[in-house]
XYZ file of C-alpha atoms in Angstrom:
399
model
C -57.938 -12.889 22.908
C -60.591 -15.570 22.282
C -64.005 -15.774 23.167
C -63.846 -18.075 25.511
C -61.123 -17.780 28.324
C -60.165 -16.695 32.372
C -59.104 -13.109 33.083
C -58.011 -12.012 36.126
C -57.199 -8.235 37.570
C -55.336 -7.005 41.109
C -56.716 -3.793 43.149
C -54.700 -2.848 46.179
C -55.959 -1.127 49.069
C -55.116 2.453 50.361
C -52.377 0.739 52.650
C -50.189 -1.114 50.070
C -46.658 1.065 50.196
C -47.310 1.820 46.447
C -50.642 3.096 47.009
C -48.961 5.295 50.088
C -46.234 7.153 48.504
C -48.919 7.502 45.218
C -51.122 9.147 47.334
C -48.662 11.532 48.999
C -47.374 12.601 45.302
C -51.159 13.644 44.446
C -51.505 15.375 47.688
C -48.459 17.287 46.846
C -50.198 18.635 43.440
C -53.445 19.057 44.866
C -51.571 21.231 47.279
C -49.697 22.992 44.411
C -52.720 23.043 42.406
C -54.912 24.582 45.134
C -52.637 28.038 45.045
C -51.116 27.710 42.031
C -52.877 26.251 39.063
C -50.428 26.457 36.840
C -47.475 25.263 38.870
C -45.436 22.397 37.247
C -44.989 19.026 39.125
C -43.480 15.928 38.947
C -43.364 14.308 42.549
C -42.294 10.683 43.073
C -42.030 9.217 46.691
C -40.458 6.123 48.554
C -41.530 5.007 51.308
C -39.854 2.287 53.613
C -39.728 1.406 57.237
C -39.787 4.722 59.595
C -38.608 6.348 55.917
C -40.744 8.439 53.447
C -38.333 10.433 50.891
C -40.180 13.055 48.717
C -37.919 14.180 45.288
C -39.212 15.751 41.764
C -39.254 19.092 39.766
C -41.602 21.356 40.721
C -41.916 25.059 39.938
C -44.187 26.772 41.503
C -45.109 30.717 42.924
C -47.076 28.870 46.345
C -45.061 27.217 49.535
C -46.068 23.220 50.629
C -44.906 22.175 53.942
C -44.351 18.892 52.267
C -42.985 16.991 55.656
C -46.623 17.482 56.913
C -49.016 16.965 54.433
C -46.582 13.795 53.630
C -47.437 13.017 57.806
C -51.136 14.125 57.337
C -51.712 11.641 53.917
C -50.085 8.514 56.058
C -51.947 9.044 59.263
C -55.497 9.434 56.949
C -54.791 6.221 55.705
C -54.297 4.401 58.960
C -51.029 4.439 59.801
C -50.687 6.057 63.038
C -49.205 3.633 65.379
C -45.243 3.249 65.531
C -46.228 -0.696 66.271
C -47.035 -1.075 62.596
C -43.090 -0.479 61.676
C -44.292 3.144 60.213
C -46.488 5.841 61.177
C -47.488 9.646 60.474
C -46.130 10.950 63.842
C -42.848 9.332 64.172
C -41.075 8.740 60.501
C -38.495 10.858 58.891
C -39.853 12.381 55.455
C -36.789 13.806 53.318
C -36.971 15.842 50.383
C -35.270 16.856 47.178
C -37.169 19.172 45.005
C -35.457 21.035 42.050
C -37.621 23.180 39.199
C -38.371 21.708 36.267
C -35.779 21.576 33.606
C -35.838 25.032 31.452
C -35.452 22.699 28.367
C -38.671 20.433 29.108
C -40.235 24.227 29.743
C -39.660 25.626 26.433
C -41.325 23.045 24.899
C -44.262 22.643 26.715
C -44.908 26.423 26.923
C -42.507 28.249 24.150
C -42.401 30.766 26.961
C -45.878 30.998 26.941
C -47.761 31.379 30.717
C -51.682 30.772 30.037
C -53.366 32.150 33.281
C -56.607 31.024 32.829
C -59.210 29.124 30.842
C -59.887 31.604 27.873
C -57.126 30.103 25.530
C -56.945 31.550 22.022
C -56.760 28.647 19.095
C -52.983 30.120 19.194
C -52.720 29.387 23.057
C -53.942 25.982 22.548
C -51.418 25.185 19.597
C -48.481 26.613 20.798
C -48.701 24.701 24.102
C -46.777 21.377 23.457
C -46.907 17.970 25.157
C -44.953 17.750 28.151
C -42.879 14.232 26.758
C -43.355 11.561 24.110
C -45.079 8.764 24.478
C -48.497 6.401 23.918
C -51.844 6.494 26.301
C -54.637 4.045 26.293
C -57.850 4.610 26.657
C -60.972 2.239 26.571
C -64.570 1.695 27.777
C -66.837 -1.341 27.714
C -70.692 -1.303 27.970
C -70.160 -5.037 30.610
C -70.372 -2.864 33.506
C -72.348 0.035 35.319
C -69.003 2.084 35.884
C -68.342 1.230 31.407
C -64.978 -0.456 32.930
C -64.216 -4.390 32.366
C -65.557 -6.614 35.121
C -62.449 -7.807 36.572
C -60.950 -4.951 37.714
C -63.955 -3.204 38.504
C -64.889 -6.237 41.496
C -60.949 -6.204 42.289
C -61.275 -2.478 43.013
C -64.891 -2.728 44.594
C -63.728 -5.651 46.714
C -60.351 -2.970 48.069
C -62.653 -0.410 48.854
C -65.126 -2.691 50.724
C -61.990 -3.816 52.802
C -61.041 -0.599 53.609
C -64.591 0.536 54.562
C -65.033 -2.179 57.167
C -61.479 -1.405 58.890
C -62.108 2.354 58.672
C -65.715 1.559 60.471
C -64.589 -0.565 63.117
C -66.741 -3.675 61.522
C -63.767 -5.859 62.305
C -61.323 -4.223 64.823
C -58.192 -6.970 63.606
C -57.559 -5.477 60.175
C -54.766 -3.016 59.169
C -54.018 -1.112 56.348
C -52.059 -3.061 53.873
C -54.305 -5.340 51.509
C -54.646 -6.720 48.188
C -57.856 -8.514 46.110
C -57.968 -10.153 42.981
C -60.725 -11.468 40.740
C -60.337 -14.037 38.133
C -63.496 -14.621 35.434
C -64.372 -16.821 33.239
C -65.907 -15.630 29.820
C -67.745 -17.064 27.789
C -68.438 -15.622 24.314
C -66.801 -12.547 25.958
C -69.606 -12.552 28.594
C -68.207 -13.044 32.423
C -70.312 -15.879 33.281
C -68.241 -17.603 36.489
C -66.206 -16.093 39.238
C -63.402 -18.725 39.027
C -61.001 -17.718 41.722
C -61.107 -14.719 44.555
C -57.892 -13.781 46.188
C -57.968 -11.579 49.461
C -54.695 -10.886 51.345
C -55.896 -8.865 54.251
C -52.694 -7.427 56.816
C -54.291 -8.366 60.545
C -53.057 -8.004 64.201
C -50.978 -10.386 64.840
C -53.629 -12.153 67.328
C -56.225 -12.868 64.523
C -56.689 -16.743 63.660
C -56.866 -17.760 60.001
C -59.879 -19.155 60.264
C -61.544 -16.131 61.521
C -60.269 -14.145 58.497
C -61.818 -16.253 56.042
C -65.165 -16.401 57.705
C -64.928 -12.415 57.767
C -63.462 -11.388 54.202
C -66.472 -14.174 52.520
C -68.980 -12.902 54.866
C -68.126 -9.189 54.987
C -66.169 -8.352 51.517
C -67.178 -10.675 49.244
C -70.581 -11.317 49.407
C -71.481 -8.088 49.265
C -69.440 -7.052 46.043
C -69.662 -9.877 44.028
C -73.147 -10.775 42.284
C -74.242 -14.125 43.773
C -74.737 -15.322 39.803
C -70.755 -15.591 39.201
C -70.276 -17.760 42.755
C -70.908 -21.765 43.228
C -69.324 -24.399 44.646
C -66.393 -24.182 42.036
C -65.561 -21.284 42.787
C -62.026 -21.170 44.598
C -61.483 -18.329 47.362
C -58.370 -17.747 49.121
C -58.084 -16.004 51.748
C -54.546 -14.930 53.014
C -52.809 -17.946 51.387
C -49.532 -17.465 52.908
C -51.017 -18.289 56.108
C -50.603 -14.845 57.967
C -50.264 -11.377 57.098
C -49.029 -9.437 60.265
C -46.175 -7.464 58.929
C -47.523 -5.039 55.952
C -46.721 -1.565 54.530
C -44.149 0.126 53.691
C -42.122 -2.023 56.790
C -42.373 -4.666 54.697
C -41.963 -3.917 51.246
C -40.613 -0.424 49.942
C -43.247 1.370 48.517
C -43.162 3.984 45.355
C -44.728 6.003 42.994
C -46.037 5.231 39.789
C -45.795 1.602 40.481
C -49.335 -0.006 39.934
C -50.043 1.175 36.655
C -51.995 -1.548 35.683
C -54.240 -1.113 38.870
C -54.982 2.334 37.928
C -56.357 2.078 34.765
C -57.883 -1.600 33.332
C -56.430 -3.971 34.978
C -54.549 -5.596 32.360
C -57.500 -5.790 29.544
C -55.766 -3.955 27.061
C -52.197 -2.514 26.531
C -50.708 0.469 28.740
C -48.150 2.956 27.449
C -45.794 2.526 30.650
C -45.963 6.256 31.849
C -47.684 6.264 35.383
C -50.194 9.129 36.589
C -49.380 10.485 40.137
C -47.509 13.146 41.129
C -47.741 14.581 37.774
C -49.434 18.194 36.474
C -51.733 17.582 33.434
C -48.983 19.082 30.984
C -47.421 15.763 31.498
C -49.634 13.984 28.601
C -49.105 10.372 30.438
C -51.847 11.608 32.816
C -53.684 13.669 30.683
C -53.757 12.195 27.570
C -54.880 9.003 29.422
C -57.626 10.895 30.745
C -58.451 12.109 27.453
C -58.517 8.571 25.886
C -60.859 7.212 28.462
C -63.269 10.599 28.092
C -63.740 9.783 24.413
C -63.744 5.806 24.421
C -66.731 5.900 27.171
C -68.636 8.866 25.369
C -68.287 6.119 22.100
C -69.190 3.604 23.794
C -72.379 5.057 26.113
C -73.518 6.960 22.355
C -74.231 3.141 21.148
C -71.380 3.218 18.456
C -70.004 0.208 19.841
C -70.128 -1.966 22.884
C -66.196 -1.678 23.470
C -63.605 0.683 22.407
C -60.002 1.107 22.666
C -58.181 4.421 21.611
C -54.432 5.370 21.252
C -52.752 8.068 21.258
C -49.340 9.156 20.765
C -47.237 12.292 21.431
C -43.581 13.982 20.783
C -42.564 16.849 23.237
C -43.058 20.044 22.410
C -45.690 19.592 19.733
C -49.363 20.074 20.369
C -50.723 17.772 17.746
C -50.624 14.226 18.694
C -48.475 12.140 16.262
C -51.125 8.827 15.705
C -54.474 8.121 16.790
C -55.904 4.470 16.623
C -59.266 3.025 17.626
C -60.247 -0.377 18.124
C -63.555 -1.804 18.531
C -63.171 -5.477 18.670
C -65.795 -6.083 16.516
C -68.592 -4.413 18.155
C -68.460 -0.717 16.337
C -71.844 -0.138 14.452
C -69.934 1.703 11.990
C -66.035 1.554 11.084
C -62.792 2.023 13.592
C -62.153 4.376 11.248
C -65.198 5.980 10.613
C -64.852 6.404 14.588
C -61.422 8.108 14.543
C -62.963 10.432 11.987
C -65.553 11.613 14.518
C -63.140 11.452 17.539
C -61.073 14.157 15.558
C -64.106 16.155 14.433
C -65.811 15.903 18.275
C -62.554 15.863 19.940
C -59.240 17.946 20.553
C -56.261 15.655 21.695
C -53.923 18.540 22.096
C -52.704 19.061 25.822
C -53.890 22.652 26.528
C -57.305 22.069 25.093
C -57.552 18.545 26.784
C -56.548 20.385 30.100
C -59.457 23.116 29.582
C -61.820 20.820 28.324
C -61.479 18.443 31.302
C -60.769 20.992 33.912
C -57.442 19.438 34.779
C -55.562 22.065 36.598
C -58.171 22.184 39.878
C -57.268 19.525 43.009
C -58.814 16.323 42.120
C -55.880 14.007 42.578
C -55.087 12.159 45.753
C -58.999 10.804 46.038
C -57.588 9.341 42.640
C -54.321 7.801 44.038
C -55.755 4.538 45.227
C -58.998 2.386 43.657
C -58.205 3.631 40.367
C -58.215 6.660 37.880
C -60.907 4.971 35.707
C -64.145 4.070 36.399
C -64.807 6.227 39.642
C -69.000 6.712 39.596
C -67.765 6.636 43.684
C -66.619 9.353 44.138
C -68.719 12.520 44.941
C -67.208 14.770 42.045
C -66.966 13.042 39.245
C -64.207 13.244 36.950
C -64.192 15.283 33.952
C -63.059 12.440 32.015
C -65.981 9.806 33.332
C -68.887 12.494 31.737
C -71.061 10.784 29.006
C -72.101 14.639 27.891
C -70.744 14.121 24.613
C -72.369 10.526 23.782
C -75.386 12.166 22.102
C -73.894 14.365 19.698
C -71.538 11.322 18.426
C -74.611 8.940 17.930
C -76.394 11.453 16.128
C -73.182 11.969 14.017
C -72.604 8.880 13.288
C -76.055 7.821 12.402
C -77.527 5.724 14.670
């Protein structure tokens, strides 16, 4: 990437059929979680018109009336009128559930069940990642919530949409809703908001016009800084022309399908494995977490303004296989002066990674829509989003 170019990032709001069936999966291992900490899940959803069909592996000693949290998780979000092609009362919700394969098992546990926090050094090595696979991490000092600017206004501008339906500030708006923010850099600084995309779903009485006037007046002026907006900038504002028919009645919604929204936005690469529905021992959510704890502790310690990390796993071995840092440029000492200290500070294996992060307590579904990453909203903060371990690392490294 050059110094000088346009980036733009997508959010999606609560609504969008993706962001529906994600949220039911995480409700479904909160639920699991909340009896059973160390119940194994894998939950994936579809959701279509009148349809949501729940299917996975999950082993677990606790019972989840699945039909009705499912029905619970849709009505939350807004869905509770039959009108809307799909609602919490009146749709069917199917599942399939199996355990988890005995073969993934033995390697993530070697028969070993860890019932609480005090894990030996043995405990923590003989507990093996759940599958193979790469996670990206990465932090950058541009923005309050150490996340790039693009998809931290995308995801502001979702959750500002959301808040005025919820409130009643304008009765016309449904659930379904996307935003997108394109920048322009200059020298790698975000210096002009170059195009602003809301698609708002609305009832089917509400006149274009209106809209715009509404989503300028009431979601984007308030989320993005007046400095980034001028005449230039271009703002559109359902561009199809009307947005009536939204959800999951029209377009089939699943889980694990807006990876990119749920971590950067597109800034930097993404291993491919998505995050909901899935216990920590599955290292695509948990080593991801992981990567973004250390990158922001190396980036709020002063090391460097920006920092990417990699990681990479096989099943069934604690240890991962590679870890790679990049700083862009920005590191006050050496990528690989940092991987030294992320090693030392550090432990990338899955059991520790799941102590040290508190992983296995419900957490999830607040998660499942305006991003994993980033989330200074929320009232509990992540694990991974602490900076507790910035001070230690700038002292290490000398700074």
């Amino acid at each position: 990437m050059s110094d000088n170019f346009i980036f733009s990032s997508e959010s999606v709001t609560e609504g969008h059929p993706d962001k529906v069936a994600d949220q039911i999966s995480d409700a479904v291992l909160d639920a699991i979680l909340h009896d059973d900490p160390m119940g194994r899940v894998a939950c994936e959803v579809m959701c279509s018109t009148g349809l949501v069909m729940v299917a996975g592996e999950i082993t677990t000693k606790t019972y989840i009336d699945i039909p009705k949290l499912a029905r619970e998780v849709i009505n939350e979000i807004g869905y509770t009128r039959a009108k809307y092609g799909f609602d919490g009362d009146t749709c069917s919700v199917l599942t399939a559930i199996d355990e988890q394969s005995g073969d993934i098992a033995q390697g993530v546990d070697n028969a070993l069940e860890i019932r609480d926090k005090n894990l030996t050094e043995a405990d923590i090595a003989k507990t093996g990642a759940g599958d193979q696979g790469m996670m990206f991490g990465y932090a950058t000092n541009e923005t309050k919530e150490f996340m790039p600017m693009p998809i931290a206004l995308a995801h502001a501008l979702a959750r500002q949409l959301t808040k005025i339906r919820k409130d009643g500030t304008i009765a016309y708006l449904r659930p379904d809703g996307k935003t997108q923010v394109s920048l322009r850099y200059e020298n790698r600084k975000a210096v002009h908001a170059d195009t602003i995309v809301i698609s708002t779903q609305h009832h089917p009485e509400a006149e274009l016009g209106q809209i715009r006037e509404d989503m300028i007046k009431n979601v984007i002026e308030p989320i993005i800084p007046a400095n980034l907006i001028d005449k230039d900038t271009r703002i559109f504002v359902n561009p199809t022309g009307r947005f009536v028919k939204g959800g999951p009645m029209a377009d089939t919604g699943l889980t694990g399908r807006k990876i990119i929204v749920d971590t950067y936005g597109g800034w930097i690469p993404h291993g491919g494995g998505a995050f909901s529905g899935k216990d920590p021992t599955k290292v695509d959510r948990s080593g991801a977490y992981m990567t973004r704890y250390a990158a922001k502790n190396i980036v709020a310690s002063g090391i460097a303004d920006e920092c990417q990390i990699q990681v990479a796993y096989a099943i069934g071995v604690a240890e991962p296989v590679s870890l790679n840092v990049n700083t862009f440029g920005t590191g006050k000492i050496s990528d690989e002066a940092i991987a030294k200290l992320l090693r030392e500070y550090f432990d990338f294996r899955p059991a520790a990674i799941i102590r040290d992060l508190d992983l296995r307590k419900p957490q999830y579904k607040a998660l499942a829509a305006y991003g994993h990453m980033g989330r200074i909203d929320l009232p509990n903060l992540p694990g991974w989003e602490r900076t507790d371990r910035a001070e230690v690392l700038r002292k290490a490294a000398g700074i």
